[in-house]
CSV table of C-alpha atoms and ligand atoms in Angstrom, one decimal:
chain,number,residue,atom,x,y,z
A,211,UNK,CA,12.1,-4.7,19.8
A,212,UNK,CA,12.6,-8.4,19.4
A,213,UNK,CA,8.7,-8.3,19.2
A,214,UNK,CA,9.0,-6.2,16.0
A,215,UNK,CA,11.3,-8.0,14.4
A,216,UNK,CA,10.3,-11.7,15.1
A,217,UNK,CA,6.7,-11.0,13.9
A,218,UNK,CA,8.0,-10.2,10.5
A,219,UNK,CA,9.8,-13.5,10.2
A,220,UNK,CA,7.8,-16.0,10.8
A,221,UNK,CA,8.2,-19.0,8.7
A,222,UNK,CA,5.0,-20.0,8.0
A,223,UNK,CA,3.9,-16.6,6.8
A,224,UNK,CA,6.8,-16.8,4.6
A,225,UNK,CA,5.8,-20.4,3.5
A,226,UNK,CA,2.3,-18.9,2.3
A,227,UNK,CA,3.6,-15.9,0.8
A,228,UNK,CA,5.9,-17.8,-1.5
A,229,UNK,CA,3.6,-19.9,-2.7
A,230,UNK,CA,1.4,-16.6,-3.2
A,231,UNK,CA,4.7,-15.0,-5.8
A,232,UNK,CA,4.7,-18.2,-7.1
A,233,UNK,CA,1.5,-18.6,-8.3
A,234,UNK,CA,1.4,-14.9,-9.1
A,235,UNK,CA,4.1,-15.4,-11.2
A,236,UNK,CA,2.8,-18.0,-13.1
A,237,UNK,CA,-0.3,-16.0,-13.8
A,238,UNK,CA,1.7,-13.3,-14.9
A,239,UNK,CA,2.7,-15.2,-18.2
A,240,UNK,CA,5.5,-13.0,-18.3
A,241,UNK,CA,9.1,-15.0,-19.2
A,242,UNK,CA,10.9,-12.4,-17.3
A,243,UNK,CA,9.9,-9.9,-14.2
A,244,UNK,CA,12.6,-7.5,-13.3
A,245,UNK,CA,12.2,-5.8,-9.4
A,246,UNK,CA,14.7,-2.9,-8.5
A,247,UNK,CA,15.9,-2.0,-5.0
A,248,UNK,CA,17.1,1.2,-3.8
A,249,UNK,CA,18.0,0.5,-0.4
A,250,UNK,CA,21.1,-0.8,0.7
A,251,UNK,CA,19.7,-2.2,3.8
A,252,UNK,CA,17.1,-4.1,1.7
A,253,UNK,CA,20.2,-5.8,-0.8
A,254,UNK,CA,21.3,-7.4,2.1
A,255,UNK,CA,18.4,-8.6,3.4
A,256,UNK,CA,17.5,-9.6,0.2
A,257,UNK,CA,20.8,-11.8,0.4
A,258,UNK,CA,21.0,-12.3,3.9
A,259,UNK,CA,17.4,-14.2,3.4
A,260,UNK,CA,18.2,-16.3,0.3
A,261,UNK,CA,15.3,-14.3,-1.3
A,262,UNK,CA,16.5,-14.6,-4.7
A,263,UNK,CA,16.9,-18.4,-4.4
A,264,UNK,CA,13.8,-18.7,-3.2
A,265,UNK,CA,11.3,-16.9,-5.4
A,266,UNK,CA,10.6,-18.3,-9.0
A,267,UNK,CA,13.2,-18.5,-11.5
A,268,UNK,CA,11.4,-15.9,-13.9
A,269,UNK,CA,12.1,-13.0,-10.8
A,270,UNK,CA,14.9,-11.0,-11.0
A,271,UNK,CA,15.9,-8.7,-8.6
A,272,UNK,CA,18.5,-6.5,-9.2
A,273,UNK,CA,19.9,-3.8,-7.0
A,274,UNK,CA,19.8,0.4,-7.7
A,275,UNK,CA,21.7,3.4,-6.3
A,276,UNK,CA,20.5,2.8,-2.7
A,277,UNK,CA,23.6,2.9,-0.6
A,278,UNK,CA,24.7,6.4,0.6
A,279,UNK,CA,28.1,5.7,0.5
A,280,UNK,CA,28.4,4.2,-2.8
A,281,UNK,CA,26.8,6.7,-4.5
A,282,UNK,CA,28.8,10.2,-3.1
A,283,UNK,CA,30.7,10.7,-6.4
A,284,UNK,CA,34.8,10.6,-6.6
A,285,UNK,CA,34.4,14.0,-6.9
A,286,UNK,CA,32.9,14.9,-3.4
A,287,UNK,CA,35.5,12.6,-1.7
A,288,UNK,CA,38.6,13.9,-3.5
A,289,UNK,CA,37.1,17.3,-2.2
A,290,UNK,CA,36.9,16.2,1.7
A,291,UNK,CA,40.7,14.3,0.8
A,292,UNK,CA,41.6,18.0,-0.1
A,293,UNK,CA,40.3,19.6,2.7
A,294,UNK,CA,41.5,17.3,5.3
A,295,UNK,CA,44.8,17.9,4.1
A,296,UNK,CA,44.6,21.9,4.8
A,297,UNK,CA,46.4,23.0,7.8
A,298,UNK,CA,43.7,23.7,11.3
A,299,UNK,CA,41.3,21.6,9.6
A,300,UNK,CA,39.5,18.4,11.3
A,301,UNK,CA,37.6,16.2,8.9
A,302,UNK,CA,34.4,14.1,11.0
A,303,UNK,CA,33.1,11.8,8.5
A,304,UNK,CA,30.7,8.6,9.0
A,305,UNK,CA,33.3,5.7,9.5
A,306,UNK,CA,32.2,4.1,6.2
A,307,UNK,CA,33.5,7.5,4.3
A,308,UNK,CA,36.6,6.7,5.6
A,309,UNK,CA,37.9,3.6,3.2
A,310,UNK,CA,36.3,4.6,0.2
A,311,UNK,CA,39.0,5.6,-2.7
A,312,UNK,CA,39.0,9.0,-3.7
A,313,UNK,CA,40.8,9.3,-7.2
A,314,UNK,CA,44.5,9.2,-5.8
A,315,UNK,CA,44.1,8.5,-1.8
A,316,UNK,CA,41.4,7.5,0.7
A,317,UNK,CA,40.7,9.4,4.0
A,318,UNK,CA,42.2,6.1,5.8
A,319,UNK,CA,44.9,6.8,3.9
A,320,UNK,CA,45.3,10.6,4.5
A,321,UNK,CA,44.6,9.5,8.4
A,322,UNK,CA,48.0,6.9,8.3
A,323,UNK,CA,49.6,10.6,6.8
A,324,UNK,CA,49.0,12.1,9.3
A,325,UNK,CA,45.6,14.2,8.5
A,326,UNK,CA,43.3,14.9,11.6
A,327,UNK,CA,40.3,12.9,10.2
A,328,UNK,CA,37.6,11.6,13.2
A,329,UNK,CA,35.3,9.0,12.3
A,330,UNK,CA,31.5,10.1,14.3
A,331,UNK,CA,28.0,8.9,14.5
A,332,UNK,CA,26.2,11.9,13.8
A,333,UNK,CA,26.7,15.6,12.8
A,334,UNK,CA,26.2,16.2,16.8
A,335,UNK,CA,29.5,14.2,17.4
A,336,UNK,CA,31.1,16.8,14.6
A,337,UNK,CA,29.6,19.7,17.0
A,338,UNK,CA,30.8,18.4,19.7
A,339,UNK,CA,34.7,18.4,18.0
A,340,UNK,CA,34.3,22.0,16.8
A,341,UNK,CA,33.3,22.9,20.4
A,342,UNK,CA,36.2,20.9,21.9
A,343,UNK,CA,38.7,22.2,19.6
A,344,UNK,CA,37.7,25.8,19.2
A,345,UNK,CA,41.1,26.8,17.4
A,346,UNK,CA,40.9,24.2,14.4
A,347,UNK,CA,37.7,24.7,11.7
A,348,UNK,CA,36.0,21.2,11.9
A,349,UNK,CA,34.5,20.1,8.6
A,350,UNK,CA,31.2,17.3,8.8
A,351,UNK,CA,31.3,15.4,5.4
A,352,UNK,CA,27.4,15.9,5.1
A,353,UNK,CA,26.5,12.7,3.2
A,354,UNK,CA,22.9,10.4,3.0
A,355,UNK,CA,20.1,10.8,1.9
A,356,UNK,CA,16.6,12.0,3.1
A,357,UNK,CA,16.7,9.8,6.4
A,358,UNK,CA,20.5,11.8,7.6
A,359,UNK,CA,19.9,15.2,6.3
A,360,UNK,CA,16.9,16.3,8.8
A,361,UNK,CA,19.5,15.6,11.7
A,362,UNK,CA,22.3,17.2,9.8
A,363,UNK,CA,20.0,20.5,9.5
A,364,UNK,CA,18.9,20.4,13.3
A,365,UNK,CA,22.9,20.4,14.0
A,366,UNK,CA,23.5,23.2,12.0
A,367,UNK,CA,20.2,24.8,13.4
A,368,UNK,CA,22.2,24.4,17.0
A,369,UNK,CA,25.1,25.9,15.9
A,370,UNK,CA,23.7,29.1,14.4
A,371,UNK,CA,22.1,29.1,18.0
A,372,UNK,CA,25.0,28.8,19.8
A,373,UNK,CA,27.1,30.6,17.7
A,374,UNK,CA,29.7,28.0,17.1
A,375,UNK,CA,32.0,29.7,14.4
A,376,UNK,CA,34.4,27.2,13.8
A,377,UNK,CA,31.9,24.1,12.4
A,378,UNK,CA,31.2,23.6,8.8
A,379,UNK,CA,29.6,20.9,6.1
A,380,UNK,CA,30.8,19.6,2.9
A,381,UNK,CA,27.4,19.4,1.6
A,382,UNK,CA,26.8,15.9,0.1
A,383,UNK,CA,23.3,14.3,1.0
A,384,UNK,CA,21.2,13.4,-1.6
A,385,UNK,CA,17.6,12.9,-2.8
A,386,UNK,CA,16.3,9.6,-3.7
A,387,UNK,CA,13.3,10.3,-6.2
A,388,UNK,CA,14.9,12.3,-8.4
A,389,UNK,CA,18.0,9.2,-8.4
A,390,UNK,CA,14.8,6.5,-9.1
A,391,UNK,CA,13.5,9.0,-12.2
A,392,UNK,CA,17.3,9.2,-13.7
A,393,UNK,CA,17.3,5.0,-13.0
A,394,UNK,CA,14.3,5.0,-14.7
A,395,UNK,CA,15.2,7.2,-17.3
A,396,UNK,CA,18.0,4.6,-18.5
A,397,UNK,CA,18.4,3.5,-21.7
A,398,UNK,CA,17.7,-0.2,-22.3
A,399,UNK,CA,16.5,-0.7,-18.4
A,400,UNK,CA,13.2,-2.7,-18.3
A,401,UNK,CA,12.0,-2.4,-15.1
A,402,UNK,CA,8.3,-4.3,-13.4
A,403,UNK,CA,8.3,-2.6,-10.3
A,404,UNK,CA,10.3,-0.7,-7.5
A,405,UNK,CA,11.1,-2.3,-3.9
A,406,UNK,CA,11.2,1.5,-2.2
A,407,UNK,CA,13.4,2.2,0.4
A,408,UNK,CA,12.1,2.0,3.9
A,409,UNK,CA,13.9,4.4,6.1
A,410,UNK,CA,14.0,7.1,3.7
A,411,UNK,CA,10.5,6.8,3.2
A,412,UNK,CA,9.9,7.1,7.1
A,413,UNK,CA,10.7,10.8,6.1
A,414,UNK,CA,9.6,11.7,2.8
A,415,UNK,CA,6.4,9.0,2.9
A,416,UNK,CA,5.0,7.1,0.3
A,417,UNK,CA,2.9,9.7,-2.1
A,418,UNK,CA,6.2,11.3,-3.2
A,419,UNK,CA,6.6,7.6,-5.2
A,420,UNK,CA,3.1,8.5,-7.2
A,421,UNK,CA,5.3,9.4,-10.7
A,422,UNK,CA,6.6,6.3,-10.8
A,423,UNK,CA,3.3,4.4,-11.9
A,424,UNK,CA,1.9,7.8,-13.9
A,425,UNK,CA,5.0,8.2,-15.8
A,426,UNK,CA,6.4,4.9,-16.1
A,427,UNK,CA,3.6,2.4,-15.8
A,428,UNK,CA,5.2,-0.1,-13.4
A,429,UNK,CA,4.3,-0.3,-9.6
A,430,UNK,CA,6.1,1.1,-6.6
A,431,UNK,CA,5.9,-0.9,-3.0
A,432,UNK,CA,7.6,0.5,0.0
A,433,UNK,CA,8.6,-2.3,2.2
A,434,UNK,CA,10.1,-3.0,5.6
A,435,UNK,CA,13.6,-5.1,6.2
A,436,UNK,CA,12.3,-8.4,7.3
A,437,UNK,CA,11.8,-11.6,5.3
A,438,UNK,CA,8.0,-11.5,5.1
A,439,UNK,CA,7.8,-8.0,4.7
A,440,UNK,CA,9.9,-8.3,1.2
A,441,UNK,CA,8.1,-11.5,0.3
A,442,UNK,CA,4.5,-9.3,1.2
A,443,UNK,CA,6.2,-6.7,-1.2
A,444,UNK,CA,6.9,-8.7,-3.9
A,445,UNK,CA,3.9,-10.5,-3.9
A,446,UNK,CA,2.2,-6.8,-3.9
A,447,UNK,CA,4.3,-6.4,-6.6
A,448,UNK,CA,3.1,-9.2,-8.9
A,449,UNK,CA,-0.3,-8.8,-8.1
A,450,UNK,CA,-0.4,-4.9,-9.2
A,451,UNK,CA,1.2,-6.6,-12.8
A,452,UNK,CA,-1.4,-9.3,-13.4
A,453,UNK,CA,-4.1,-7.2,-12.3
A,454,UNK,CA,-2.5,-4.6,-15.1
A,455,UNK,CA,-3.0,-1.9,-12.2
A,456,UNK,CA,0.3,-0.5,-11.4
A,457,UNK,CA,0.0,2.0,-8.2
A,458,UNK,CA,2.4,2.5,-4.9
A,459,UNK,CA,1.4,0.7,-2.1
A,460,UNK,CA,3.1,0.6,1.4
A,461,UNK,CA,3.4,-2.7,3.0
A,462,UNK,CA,5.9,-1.0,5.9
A,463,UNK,CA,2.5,1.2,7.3
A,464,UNK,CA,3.9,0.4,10.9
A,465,UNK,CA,6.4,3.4,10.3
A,466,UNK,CA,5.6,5.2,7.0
A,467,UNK,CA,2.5,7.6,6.2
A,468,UNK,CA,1.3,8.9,3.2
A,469,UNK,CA,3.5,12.5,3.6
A,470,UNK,CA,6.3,10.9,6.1
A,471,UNK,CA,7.5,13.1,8.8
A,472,UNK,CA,6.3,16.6,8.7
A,473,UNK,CA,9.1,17.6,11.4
A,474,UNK,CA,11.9,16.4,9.9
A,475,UNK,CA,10.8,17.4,6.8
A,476,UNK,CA,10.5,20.9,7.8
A,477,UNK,CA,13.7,21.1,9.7
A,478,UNK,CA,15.5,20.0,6.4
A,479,UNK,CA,13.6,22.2,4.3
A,480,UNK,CA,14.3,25.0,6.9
A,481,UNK,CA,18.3,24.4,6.2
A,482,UNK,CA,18.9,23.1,3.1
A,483,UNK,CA,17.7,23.9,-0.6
A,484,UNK,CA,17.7,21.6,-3.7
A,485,UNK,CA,20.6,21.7,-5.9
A,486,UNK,CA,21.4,19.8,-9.2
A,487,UNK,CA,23.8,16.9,-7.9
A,488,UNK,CA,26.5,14.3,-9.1
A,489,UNK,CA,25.7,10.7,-8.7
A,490,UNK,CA,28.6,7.8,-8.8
A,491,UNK,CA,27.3,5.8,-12.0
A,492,UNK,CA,24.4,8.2,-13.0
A,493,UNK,CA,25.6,11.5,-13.4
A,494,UNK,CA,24.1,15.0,-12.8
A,495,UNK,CA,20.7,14.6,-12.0
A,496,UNK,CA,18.7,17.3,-11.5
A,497,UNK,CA,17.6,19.0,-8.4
A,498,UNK,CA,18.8,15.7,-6.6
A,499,UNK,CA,21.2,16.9,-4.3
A,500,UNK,CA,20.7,19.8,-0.8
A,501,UNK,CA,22.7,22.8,-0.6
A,502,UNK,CA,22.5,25.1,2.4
A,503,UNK,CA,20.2,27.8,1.8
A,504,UNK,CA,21.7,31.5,1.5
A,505,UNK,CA,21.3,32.6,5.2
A,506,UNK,CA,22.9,29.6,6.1
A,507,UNK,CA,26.1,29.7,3.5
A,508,UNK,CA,28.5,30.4,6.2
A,509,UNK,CA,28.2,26.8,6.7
A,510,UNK,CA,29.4,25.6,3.6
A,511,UNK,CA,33.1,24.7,3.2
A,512,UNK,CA,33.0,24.0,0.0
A,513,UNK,CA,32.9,27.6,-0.7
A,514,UNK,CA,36.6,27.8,0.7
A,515,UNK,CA,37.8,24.8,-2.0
A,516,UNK,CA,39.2,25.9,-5.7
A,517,UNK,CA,37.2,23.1,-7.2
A,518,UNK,CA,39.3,23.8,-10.3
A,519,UNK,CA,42.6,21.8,-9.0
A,520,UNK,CA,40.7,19.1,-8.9
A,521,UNK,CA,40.3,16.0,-11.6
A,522,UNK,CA,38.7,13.7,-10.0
A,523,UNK,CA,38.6,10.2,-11.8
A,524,UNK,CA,37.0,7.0,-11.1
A,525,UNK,CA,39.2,3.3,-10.7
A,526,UNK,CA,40.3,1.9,-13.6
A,527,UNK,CA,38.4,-1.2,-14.5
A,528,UNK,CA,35.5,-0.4,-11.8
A,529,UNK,CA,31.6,-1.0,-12.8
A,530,UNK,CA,30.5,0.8,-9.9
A,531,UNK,CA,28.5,3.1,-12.0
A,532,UNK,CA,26.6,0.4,-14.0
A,533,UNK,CA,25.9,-1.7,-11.0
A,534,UNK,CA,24.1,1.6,-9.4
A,535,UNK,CA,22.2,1.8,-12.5
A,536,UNK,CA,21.5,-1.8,-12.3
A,537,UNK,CA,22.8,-2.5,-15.9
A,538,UNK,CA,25.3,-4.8,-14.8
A,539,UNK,CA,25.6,-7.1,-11.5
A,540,UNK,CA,29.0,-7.4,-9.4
A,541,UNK,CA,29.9,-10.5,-11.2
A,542,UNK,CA,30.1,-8.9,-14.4
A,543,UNK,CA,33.2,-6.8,-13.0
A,544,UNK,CA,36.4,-8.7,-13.9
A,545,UNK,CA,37.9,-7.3,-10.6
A,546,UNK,CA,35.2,-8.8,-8.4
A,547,UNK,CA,36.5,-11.3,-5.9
A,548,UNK,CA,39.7,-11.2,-7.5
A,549,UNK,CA,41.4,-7.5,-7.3
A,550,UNK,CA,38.5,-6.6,-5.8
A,551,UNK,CA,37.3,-7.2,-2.2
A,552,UNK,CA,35.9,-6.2,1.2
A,553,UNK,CA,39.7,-6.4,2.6
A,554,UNK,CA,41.0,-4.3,-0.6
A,555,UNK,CA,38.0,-2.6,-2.2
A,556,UNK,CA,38.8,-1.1,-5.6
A,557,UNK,CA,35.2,0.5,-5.7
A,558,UNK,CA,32.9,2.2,-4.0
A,559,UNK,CA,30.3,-0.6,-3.9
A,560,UNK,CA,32.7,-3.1,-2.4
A,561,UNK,CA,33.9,-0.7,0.8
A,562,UNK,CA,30.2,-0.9,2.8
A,563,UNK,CA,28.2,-3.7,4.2
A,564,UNK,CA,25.3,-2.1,1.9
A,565,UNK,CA,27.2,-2.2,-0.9
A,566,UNK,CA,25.9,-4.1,-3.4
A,567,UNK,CA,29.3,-5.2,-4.5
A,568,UNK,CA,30.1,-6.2,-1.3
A,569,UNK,CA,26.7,-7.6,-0.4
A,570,UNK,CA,27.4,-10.4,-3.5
A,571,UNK,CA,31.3,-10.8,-2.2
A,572,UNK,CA,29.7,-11.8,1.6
A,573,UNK,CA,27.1,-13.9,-0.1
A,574,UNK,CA,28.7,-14.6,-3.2
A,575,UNK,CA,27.5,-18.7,-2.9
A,576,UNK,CA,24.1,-17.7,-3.5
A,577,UNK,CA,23.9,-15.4,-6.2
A,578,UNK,CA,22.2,-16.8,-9.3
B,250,SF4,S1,33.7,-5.5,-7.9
B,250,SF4,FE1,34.9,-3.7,-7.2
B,250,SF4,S2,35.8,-2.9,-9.1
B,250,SF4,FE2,34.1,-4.2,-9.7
B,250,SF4,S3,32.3,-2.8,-9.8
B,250,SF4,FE3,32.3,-3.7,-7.7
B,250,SF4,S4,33.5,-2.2,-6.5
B,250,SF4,FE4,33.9,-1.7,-8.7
């Protein structure tokens, strides 16, 4: 492992590929050069590196709506909030799920209450609670994006098998292209190029990134996590813009193809459908969420929520939304730091290690 990791990082290949983005930059003429991520794992890498101190002043890289977790709207919690609270029902959520404010309460919250809410590692852990408790209807908060759902749809898969009646999803995973056209889409955004996610592209590959030069004009590079693979994608990056050929190219080709994984891809497909979808910070987006498909409904708790009691509101104060869209950084926030922290998040963005509010907090003496 070490092997794969350690090869990435070598200094002197980072020493050379600075110098690379910095001459590239220069030839670029351009006063300004704005790179989006849309990974969570890559913001704090980028951090975590000292990436953005290191490249030229003239590079910007701001973050995008590339943490699971920050991105499940209010709206979707206050729903699994509501449900945990019904009587013979177990919530299993991913542990991060659990500290994220809802509009009135968290599920840590509703836990200290009294609420049967398990924290588990995959939707097999939820299984494996429905099957131990086969008097209580277990409930798996189905949130992620491309890189959980395939395993989410094999569980249900295995419990249409096995006939396991009492397990059911809160369908919440969602889509990243559609979330990097709606970024895109943004009003007074001015974007050079796209740092593409890396896991979720081990599933849905790199051709699926092809609007983003045809409509948009900029390039799209999907990149792995370690420093010189970031550095080899920005410098990719810079050389697409002063060549004036904007194209996606995949610097992480030790683990993502053209078409991704045809397997997982068709597992997921096999399950879920997509559905239009709510976004913390960017709204309804089109076809950007996965619903069950109709033969495999009996899954879907939502179906046994009245959505109408719920208003679900965000925190007062909170910039989550823009910070997603990449309109405004974490420092911006008059609560960051202050009201505001990892110990007592007010906002989505601040609860995960991948948030990008949290990711400035941890590394908050190198942000420029
Ligand atoms: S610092 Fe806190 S309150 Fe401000 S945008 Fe980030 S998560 Fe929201």
């Amino acid at each position: 492992m070490a092997r794969f990791t350690e090869e990435f990082e070598n200094p002197e290949d980072a020493r050379l590929l600075l110098s690379e983005i910095k001459s590239l930059a220069r030839s670029s003429r351009k006063k300004e050069i704005r790179f989006m991520e849309v990974c969570g794992t890559h913001t704090v890498a980028i951090f975590r590196y000292g990436i953005r101190e290191l490249v030229p002043k003239n590079i910007h890289l701001l973050s995008g709506p590339g943490c699971p977790v920050c991105v499940t709207p209010n709206s979707s919690i206050d729903q699994f909030i509501e449900l945990s609270r019904m009587p013979g029902v177990i919530g299993a959520v991913f542990g991060d799920m659990m500290r994220v404010p809802g509009s009135d309460s968290s599920l840590e919250i509703e836990k200290a209450g009294g609420a049967d809410v398990r924290v588990v590692y995959s939707g097999l852990d939820a299984l494996k609670v429905a099957r131990d408790n086969p008097d209580k209807q277990v409930v798996f908060f189905a949130v992620g994006f491309e890189t959980t759902a395939p395993t989410i749809a094999a569980t249900v898969l295995i419990a249409a098998r096995d006939g396991v009646e009492n397990f059911f999803v809160l369908p919440a995973n969602k889509l990243i292209p559609p979330a990097i056209r709606a970024v895109l889409d943004t009003e007074d955004l001015v974007l050079d190029g796209l740092i593409c996610p890396g896991h979720v592209s081990t599933i849905i590959g790199s051709r699926v990134y092809e609007f983003i030069p045809s409509r948009y004009g900029i390039g799209a590079v999907v990149t792995g996590f370690q420093s010189t693979d970031i550095l080899f994608a920005i410098s990719l990056l810079l050389r697409q813009i002063v060549e004036g050929k904007p194209r996606v190219q995949t610097q992480y080709s030790r683990l993502v193809s053209d078409d991704g994984n045809p397997a997982a891809l068709k597992i997921m497909n096999r399950v879920f459908e997509p559905c239009d979808s709510s976004w913390r910070g960017l709204g309804s987006i089109p076809q950007s969420g996965l619903n069950l498909r109709p033969e495999f409904v009996r899954f879907d708790f939502s179906n046994r929520l009245d959505a109408t009691v719920l208003k679900s509101k965000e925190p007062e104060g909170c910039l989550c939304g823009e910070v997603l869209r990449g309109k405004k950084e974490p420092v911006d926030c008059p609560l960051f730091g202050s009201s505001c922290t990892p110990e007592a998040p007010v906002g989505a963005c601040m609860v995960t290690t991948e948030g990008t509010c949290q990711a400035y907090y941890r590394y908050r003496g190198r942000v420029r």
